[in-house]
Short mmCIF file of C-alpha atoms in Angstrom, two decimals:
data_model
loop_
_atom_site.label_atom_id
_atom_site.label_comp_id
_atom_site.label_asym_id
_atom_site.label_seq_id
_atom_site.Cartn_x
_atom_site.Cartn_y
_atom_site.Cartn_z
CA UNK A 1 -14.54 -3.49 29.48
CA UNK A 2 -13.47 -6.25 31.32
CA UNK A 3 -15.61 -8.59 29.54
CA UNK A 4 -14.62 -7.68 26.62
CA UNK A 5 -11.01 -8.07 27.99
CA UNK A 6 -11.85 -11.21 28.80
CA UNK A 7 -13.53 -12.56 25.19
CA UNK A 8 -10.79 -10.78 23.75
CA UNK A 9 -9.03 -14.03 21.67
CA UNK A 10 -12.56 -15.34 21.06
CA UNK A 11 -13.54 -11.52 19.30
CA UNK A 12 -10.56 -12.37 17.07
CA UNK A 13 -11.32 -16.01 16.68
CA UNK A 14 -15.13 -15.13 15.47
CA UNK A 15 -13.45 -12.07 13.26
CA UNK A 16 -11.51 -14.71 11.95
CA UNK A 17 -14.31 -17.51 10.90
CA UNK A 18 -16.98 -15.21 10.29
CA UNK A 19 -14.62 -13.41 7.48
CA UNK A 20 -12.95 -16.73 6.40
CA UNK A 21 -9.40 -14.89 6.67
CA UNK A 22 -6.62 -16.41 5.51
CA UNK A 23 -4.59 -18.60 8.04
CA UNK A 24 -1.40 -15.69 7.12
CA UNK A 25 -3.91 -12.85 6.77
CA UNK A 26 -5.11 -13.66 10.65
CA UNK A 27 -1.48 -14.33 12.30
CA UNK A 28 -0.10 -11.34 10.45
CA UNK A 29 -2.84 -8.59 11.12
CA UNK A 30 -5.36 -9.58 13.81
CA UNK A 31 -3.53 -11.99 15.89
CA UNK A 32 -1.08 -9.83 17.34
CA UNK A 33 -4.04 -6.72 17.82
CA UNK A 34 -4.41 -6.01 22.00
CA UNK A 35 -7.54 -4.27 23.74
CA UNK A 36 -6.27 -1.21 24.92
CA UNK A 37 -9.47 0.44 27.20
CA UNK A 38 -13.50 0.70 26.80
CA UNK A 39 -14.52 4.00 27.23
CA UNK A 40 -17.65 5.73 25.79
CA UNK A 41 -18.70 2.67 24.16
CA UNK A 42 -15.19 3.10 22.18
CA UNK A 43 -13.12 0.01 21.96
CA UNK A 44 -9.59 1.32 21.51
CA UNK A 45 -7.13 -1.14 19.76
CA UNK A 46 -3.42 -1.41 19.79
CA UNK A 47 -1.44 -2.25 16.94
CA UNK A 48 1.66 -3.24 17.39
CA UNK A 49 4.83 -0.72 16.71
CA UNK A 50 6.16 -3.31 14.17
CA UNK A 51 3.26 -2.69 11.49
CA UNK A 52 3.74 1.06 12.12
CA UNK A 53 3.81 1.24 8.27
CA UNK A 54 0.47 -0.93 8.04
CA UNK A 55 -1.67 1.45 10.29
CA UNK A 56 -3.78 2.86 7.91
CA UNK A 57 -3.92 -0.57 6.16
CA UNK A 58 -5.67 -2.44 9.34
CA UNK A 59 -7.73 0.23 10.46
CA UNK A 60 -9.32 0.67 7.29
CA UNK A 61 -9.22 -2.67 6.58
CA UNK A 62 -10.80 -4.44 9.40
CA UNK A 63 -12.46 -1.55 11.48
CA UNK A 64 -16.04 -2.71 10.29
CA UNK A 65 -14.78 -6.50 10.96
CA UNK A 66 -14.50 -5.52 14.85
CA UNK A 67 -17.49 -2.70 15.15
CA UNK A 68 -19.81 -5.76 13.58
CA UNK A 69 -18.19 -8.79 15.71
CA UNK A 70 -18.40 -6.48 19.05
CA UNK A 71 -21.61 -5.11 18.65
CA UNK A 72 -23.28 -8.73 17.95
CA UNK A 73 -21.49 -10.41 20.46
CA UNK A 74 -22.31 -8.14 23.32
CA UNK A 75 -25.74 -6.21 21.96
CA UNK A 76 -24.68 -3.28 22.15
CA UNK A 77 -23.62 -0.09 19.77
CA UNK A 78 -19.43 0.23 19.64
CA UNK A 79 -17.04 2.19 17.71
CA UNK A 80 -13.39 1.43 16.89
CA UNK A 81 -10.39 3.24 17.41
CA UNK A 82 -6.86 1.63 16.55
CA UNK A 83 -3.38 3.31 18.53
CA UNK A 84 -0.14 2.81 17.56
CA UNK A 85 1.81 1.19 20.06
CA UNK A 86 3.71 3.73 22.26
CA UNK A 87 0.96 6.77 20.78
CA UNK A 88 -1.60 8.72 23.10
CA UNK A 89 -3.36 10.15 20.37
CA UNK A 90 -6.27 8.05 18.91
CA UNK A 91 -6.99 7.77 15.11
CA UNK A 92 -10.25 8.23 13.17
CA UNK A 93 -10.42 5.93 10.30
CA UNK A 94 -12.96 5.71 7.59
CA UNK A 95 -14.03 2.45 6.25
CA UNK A 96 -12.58 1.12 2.98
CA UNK A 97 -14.29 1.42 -0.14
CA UNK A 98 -15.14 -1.57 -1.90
CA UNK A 99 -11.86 -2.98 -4.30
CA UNK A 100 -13.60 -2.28 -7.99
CA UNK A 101 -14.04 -5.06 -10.20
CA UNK A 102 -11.80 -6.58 -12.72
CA UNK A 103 -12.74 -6.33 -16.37
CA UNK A 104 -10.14 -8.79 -17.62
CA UNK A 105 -11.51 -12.28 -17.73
CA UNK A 106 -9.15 -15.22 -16.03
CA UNK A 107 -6.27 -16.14 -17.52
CA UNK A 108 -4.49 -19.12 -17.53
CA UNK A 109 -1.81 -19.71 -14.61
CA UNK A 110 1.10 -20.33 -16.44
CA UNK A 111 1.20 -17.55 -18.53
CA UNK A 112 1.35 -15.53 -14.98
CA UNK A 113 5.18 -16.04 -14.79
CA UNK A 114 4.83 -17.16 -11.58
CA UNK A 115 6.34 -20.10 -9.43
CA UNK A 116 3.56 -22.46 -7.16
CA UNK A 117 6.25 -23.03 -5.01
CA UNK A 118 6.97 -19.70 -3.15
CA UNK A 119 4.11 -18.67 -0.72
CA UNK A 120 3.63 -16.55 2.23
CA UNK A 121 2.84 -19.44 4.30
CA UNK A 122 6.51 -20.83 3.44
CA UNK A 123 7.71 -17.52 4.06
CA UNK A 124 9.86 -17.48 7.44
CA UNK A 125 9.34 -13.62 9.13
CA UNK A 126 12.05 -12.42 11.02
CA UNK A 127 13.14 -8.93 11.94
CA UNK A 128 14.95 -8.91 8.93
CA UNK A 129 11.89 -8.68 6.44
CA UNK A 130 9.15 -8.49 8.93
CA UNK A 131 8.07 -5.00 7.14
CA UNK A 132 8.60 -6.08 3.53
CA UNK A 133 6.29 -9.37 4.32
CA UNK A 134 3.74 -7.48 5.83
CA UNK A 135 3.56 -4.44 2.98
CA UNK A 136 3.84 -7.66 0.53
CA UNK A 137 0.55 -8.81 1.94
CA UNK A 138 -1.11 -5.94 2.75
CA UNK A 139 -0.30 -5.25 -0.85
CA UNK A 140 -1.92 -8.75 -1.68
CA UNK A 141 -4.86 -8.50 -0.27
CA UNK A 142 -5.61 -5.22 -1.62
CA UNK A 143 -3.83 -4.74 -4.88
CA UNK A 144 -3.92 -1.18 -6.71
CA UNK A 145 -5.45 0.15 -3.00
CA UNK A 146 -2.49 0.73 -0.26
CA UNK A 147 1.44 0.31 -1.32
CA UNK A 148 1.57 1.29 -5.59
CA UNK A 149 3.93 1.12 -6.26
CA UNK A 150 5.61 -1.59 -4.03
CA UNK A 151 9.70 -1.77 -3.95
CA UNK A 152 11.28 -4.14 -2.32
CA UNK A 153 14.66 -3.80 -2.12
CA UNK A 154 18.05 -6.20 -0.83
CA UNK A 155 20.94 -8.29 -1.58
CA UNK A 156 20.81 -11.55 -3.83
CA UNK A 157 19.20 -14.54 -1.87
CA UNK A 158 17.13 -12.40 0.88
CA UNK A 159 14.04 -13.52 -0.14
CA UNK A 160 12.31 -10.64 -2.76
CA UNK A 161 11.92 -12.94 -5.41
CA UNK A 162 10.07 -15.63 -2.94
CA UNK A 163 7.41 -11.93 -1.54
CA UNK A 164 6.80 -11.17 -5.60
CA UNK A 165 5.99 -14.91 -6.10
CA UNK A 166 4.13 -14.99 -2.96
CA UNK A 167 2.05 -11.66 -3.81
CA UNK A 168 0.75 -12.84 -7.11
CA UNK A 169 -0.03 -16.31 -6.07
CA UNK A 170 -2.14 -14.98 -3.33
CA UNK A 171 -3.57 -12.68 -5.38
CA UNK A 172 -4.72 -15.41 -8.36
CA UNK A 173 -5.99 -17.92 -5.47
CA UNK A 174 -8.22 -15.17 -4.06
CA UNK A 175 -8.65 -13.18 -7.03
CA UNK A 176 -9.36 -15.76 -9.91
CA UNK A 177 -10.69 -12.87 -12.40
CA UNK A 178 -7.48 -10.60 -12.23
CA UNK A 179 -4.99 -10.51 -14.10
CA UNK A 180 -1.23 -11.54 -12.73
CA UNK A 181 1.86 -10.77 -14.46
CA UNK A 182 5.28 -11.58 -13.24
CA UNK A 183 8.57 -10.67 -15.25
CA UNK A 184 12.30 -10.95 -14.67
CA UNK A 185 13.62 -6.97 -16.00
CA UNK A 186 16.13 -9.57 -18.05
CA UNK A 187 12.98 -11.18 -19.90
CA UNK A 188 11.22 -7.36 -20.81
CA UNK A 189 14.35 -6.12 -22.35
CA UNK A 190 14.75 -9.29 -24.53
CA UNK A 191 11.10 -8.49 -25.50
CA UNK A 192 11.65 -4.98 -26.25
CA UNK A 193 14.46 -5.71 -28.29
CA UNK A 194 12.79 -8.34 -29.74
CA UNK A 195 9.93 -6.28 -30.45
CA UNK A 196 12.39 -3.20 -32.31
CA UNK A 197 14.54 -5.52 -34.50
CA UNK A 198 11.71 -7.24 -35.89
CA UNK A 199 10.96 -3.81 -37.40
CA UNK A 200 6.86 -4.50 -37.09
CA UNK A 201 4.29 -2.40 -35.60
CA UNK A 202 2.39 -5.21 -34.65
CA UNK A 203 5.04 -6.78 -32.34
CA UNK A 204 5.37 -3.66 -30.76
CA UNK A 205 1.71 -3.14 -30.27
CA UNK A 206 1.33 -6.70 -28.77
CA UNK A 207 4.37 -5.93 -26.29
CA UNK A 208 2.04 -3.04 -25.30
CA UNK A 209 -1.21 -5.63 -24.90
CA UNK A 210 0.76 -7.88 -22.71
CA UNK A 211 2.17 -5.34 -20.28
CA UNK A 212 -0.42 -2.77 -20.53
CA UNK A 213 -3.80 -5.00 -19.45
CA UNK A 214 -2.72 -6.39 -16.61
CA UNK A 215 -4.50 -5.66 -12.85
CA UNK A 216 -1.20 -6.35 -11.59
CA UNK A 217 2.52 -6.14 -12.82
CA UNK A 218 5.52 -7.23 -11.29
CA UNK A 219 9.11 -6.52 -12.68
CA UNK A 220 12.36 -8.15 -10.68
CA UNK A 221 15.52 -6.70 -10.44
CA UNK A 222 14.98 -3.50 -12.38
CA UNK A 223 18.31 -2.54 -11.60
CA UNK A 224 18.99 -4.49 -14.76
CA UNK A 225 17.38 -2.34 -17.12
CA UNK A 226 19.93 0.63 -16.53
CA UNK A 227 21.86 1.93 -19.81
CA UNK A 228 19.09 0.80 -22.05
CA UNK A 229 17.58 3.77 -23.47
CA UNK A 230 14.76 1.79 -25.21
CA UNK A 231 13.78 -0.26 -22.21
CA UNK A 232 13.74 2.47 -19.76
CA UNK A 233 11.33 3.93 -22.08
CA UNK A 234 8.91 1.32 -22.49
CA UNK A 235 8.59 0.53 -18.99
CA UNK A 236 8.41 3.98 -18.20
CA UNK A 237 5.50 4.02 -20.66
CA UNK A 238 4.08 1.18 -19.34
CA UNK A 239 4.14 2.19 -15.44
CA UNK A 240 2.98 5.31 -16.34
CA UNK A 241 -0.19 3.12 -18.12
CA UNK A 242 -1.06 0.92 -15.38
CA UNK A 243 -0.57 3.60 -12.25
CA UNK A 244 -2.95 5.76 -13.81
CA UNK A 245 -5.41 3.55 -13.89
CA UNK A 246 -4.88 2.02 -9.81
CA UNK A 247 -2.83 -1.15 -11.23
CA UNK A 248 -0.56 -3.03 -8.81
CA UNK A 249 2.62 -2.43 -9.55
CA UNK A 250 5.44 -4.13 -7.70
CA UNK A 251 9.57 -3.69 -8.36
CA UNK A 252 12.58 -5.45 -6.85
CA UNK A 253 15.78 -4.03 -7.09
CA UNK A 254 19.34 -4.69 -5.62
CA UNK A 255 19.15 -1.16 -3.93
CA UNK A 256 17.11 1.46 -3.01
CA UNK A 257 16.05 3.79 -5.54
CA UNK A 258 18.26 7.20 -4.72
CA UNK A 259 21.34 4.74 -5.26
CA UNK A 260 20.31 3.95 -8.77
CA UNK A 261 22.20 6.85 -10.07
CA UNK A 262 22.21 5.93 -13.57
CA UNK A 263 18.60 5.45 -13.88
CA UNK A 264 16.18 8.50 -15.14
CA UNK A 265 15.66 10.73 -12.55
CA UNK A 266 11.90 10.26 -14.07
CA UNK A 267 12.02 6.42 -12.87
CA UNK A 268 12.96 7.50 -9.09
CA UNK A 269 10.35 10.02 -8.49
CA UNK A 270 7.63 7.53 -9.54
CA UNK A 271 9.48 4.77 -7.07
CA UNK A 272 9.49 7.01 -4.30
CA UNK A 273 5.65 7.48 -4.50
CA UNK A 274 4.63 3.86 -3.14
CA UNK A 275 6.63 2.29 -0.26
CA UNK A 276 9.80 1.26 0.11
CA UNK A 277 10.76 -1.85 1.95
CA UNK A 278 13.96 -3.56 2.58
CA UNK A 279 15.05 -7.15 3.51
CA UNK A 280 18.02 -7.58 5.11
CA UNK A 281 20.69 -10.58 6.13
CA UNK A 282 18.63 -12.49 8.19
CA UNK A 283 19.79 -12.68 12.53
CA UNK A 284 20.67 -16.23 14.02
CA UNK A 285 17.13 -16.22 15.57
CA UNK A 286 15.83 -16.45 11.52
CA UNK A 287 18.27 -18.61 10.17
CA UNK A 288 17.65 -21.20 12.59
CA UNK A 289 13.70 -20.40 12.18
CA UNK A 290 14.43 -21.23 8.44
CA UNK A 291 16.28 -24.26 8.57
CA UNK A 292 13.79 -25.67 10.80
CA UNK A 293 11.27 -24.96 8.00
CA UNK A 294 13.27 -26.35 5.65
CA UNK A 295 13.16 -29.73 7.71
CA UNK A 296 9.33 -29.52 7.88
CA UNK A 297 9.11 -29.32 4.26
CA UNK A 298 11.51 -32.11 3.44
CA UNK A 299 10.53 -34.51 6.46
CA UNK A 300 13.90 -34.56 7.88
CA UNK A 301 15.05 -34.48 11.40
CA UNK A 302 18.79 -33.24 12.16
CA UNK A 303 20.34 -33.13 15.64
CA UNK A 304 19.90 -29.37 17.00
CA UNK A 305 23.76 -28.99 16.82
CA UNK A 306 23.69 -29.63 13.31
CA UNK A 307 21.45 -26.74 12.68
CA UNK A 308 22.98 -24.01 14.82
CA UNK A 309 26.40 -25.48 13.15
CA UNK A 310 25.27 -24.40 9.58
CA UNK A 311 22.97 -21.16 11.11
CA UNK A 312 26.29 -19.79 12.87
CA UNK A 313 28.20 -20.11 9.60
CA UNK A 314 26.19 -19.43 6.64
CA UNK A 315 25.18 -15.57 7.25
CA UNK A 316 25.02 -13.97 3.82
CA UNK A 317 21.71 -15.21 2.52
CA UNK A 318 18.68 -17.70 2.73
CA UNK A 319 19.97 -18.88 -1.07
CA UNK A 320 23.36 -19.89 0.68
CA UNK A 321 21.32 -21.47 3.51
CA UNK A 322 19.43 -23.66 1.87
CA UNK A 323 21.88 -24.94 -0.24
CA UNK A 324 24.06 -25.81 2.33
CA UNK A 325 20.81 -27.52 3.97
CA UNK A 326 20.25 -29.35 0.68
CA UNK A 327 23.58 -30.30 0.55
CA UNK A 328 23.87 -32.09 3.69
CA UNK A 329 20.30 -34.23 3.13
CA UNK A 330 21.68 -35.37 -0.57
CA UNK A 331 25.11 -36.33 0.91
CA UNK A 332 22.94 -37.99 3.74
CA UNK A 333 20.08 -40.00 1.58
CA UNK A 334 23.17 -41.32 -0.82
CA UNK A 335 25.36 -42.19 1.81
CA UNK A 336 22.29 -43.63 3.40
CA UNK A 337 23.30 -42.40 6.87
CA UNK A 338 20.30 -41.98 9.11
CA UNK A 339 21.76 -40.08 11.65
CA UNK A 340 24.43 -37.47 10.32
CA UNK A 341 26.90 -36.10 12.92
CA UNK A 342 28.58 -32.80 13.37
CA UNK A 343 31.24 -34.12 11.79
CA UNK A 344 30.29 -35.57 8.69
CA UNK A 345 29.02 -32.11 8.32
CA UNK A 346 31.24 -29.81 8.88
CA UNK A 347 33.46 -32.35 6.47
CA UNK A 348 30.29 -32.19 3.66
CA UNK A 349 29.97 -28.48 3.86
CA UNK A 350 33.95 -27.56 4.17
CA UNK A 351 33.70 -26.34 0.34
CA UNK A 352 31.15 -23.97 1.97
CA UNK A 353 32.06 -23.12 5.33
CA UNK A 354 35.68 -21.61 6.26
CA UNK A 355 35.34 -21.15 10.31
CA UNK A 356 38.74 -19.94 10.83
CA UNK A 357 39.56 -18.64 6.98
CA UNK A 358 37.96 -15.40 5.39
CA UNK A 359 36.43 -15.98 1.92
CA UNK A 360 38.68 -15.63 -0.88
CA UNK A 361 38.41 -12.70 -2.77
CA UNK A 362 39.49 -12.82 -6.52
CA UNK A 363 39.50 -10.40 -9.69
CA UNK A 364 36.66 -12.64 -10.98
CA UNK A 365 34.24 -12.38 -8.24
CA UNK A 366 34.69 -8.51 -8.09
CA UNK A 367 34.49 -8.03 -11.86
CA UNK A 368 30.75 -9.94 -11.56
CA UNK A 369 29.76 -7.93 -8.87
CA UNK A 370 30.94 -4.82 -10.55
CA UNK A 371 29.31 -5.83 -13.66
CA UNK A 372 25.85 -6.76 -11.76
CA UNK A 373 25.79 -3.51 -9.83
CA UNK A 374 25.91 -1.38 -12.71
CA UNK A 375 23.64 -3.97 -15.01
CA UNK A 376 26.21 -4.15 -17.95
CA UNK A 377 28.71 -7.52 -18.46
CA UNK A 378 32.12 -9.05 -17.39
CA UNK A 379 33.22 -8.48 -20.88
CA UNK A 380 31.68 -4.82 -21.41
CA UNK A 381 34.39 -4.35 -18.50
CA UNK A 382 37.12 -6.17 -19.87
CA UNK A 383 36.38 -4.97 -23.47
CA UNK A 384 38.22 -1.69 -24.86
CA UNK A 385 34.90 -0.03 -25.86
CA UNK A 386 35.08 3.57 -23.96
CA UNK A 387 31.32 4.32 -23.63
CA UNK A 388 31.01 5.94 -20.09
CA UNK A 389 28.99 3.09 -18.72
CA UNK A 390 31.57 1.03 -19.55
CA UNK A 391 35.01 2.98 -18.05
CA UNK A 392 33.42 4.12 -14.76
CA UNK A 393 32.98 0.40 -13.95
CA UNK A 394 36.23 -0.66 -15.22
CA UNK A 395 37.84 2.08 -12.81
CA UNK A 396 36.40 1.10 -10.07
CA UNK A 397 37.10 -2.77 -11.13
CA UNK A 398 41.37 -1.46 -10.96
CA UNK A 399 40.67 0.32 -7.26
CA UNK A 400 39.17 -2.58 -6.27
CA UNK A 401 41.23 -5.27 -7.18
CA UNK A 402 44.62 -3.55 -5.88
CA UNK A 403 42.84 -2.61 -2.45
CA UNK A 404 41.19 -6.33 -2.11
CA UNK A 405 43.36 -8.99 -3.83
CA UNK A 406 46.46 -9.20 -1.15
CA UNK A 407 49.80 -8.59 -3.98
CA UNK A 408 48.13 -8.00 -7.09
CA UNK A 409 49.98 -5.89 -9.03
CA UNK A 410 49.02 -3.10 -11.68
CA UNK A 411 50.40 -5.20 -14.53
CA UNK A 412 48.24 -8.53 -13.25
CA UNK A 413 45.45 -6.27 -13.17
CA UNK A 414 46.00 -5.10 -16.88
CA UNK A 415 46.59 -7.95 -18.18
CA UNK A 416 42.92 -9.23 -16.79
CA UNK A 417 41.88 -6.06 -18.67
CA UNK A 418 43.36 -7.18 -22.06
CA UNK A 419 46.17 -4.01 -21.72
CA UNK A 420 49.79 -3.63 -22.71
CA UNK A 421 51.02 -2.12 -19.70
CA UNK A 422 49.99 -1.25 -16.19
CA UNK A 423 49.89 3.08 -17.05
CA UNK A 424 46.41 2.99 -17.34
CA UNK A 425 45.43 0.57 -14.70
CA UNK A 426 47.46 3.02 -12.33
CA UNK A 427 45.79 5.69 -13.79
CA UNK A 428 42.18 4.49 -13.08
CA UNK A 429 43.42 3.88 -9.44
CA UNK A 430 44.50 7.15 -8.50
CA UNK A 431 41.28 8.75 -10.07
CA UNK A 432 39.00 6.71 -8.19
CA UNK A 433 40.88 6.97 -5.06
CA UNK A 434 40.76 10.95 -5.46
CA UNK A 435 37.19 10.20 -6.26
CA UNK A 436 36.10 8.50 -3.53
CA UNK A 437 38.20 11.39 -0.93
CA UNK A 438 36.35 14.14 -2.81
CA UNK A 439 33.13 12.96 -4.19
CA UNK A 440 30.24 10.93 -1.78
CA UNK A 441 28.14 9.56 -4.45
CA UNK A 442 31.58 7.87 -5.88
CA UNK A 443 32.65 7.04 -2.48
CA UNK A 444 28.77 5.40 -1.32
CA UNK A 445 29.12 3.58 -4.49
CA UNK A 446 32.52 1.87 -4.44
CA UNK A 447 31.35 0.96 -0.47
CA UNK A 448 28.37 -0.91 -1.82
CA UNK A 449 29.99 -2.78 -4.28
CA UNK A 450 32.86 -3.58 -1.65
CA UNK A 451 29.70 -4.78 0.80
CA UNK A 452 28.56 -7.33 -1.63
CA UNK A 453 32.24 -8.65 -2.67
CA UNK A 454 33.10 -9.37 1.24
CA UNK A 455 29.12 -10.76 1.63
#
């Protein structure tokens, strides 16, 4: 045991040249792996607590890697067990069977959807999204085999755009022959629509060809596809398609699925057979990691008081981060300062950053959040159309504006509604506020949509 012990990094090194791993694959999975005991010619293996979720993933996965690596290295017959971290029990795992072959020839990158730019290797891991990243590559590696369907789930700016990217660009670079699709839920119900007002069988039938031959299929923000009956439909048809046949399939969504009341029950149960992962704000320890990421990439160097400045104050998301980051090096390169102090700054970023002020909160920034949380528009809100999608929103808009907006009155409110007189903003108030007293699935609701107002 103790020579094993002892050979330990170099088991893991070999493991990792002899399999040409991936530079991520390695630090994600084997890296982090500790010798636990020898006993019986059993080599027991922790994994750590944090890829709790990605147990049966590594053992399967890269059992044979160590049995083979082991046995050669010190002639002699070995088996592998893998523990969780904190577990006494020990785990029999079977080897995985081979990933089938793709029968869809290569197709060409940019009809993927997909943006070079976002990577896992440009993907900074904190304890924020540690899971999601490592079910995101898992899910890479392995598409149609471990996670299906995948959900990734958080605010806007967190980073589940940058995992979807980051999954099907892996996938292509290692997978040339499969076929990669990635679509905003915005760009398949233009194409459905598209597809039922031009009235031809045909278009419909090639909507079905593009969505329905794919190895993997990625849709962001499905959120967005709530209230329309004929897109709900089609994708349902089309998931339903691909899972049967072990397709990748891979959602992002605003929030987890039992909070997207309005969708089909039919769309939840079929979300809640994969995994669900969620990314977070990201902690001080990230945001810093981030930023100093962001200078890598760009070739910049700024004073360590400078970062922690803009880490301390920008909290929300990484979108908000990096624009402030961006912000700062253009104000830098055209003022051709070479050295910007904490000053010049906090003085460039004081349209971002209010240290002693809370954000302002006005009728227009709730209104877009209502309007994005339940997927309809501004305007559906302010309209006088009295479709139910429409008037629960609206409500909601009223309660939130007179609890929010410091000395807004019911007749301000109305009139940002398009109404005579205040009667039936007062109206929608008190209904709401017995609402949210009485019923939880009103009251979880209007404390979401508050949560992303004061983010």
């Amino acid at each position: 045991m103790e020579l094993i012990r002892e050979k330990w990094n170099e088991i893991k090194t070999t493991i990792k040249n002899e399999y040409s791993l991936t530079d991520i694959s390695y630090h994600t999975w084997i890296e982090p792996l500790r010798l636990l005991n020898v006993e019986n010619n059993v080599v027991s293996i922790i994994i750590p607590s944090d890829q709790s979720q990605a147990f049966n993933y590594i053992s399967n996965k890269f059992k044979s890697f160590f049995q083979v690596t082991i046995t050669e290295m010190f002639e002699n017959d070995y088996d592998i067990k893998f523990v969780l971290e904190g577990k006494t029990s020990s785990f029999n795992n079977e080897e995985n069977s081979s990933q089938p072959q793709s029968s869809f020839n290569h197709i060409e990158y940019e009809k993927t959807g997909l943006n070079r730019k976002y990577s896992f290797n440009n993907f900074v891991v904190g304890s924020n999204n540690r899971m999601a990243q490592s079910a995101s590559l898992a899910t890479a590696e392995a598409p149609g085999e471990v996670y299906n369907p995948l959900y990734i789930y958080g605010g806007p700016g967190l980073g589940k755009t940058h995992l979807m990217h980051s999954i099907g660009n892996y996938i292509i670079e290692n997978n040339p022959d499969l076929k990669v699709l990635y679509v905003t839920s915005e760009v398949f119900t233009n194409e459905v629509i598209d597809s039922i007002r031009s009235g031809n069988a045909a278009s419909m039938t090639a909507l079905r060809e593009k969505y329905r031959t794919v190895d993997v299929l990625m849709v962001d923000d499905i959120q967005f596809i709530i209230g329309k009956a004929s897109t709900q439909e089609e994708f349902f048809n089309t998931f339903n398609a691909l899972f049967g046949i072990n397709k990748q399939i891979v959602i992002s969504s605003d929030r987890p699925p039992k909070e997207l009341k309005e969708l089909d029950e039919r769309f939840i149960s079929r979300f809640l057979m994969g995994l669900i992962v969620d990314i977070s704000q990201p902690d001080y320890e990230t945001r810093m990691a981030i930023l100093k990421k962001y200078e890598e990439v760009n070739n910049t160097n700024l004073s360590e008081d400078i970062l922690q400045y803009i880490a301390e104050n920008i909290k929300s998301n990484v979108r908000e981060l990096e624009g402030a980051f961006n912000k700062v090096i253009a104000f830098a390169k055209l003022s051709k300062i070479d050295n910007m102090t904490l000053e010049s700054v906090e003085d460039t970023l004081k349209d971002m950053i209010y240290p002693d002020q809370p954000k302002e909160i006005t009728s227009e920034k709730i209104l877009n959040v209502i309007a994005d949380h339940f997927g309809v528009t501004p305007d559906d809100i302010t309209s006088k159309k009295r479709n139910q999608e429409f008037v629960l929103p609206r409500q909601i808009f009223m309660y939130l504006c007179h609890e929010m907006i410091n000395g807004i009155s019911y007749s301000q409110i109305a009139k940002i509604l398009g109404k005579k007189d205040h009667t039936t903003v007062l109206y929608g108030f008190k209904k709401i506020s017995e609402d949210v007293k009485a019923n939880d699935e009103i009251a979880n609701k209007v404390d979401v949509i508050r949560k992303k107002i004061l983010s």
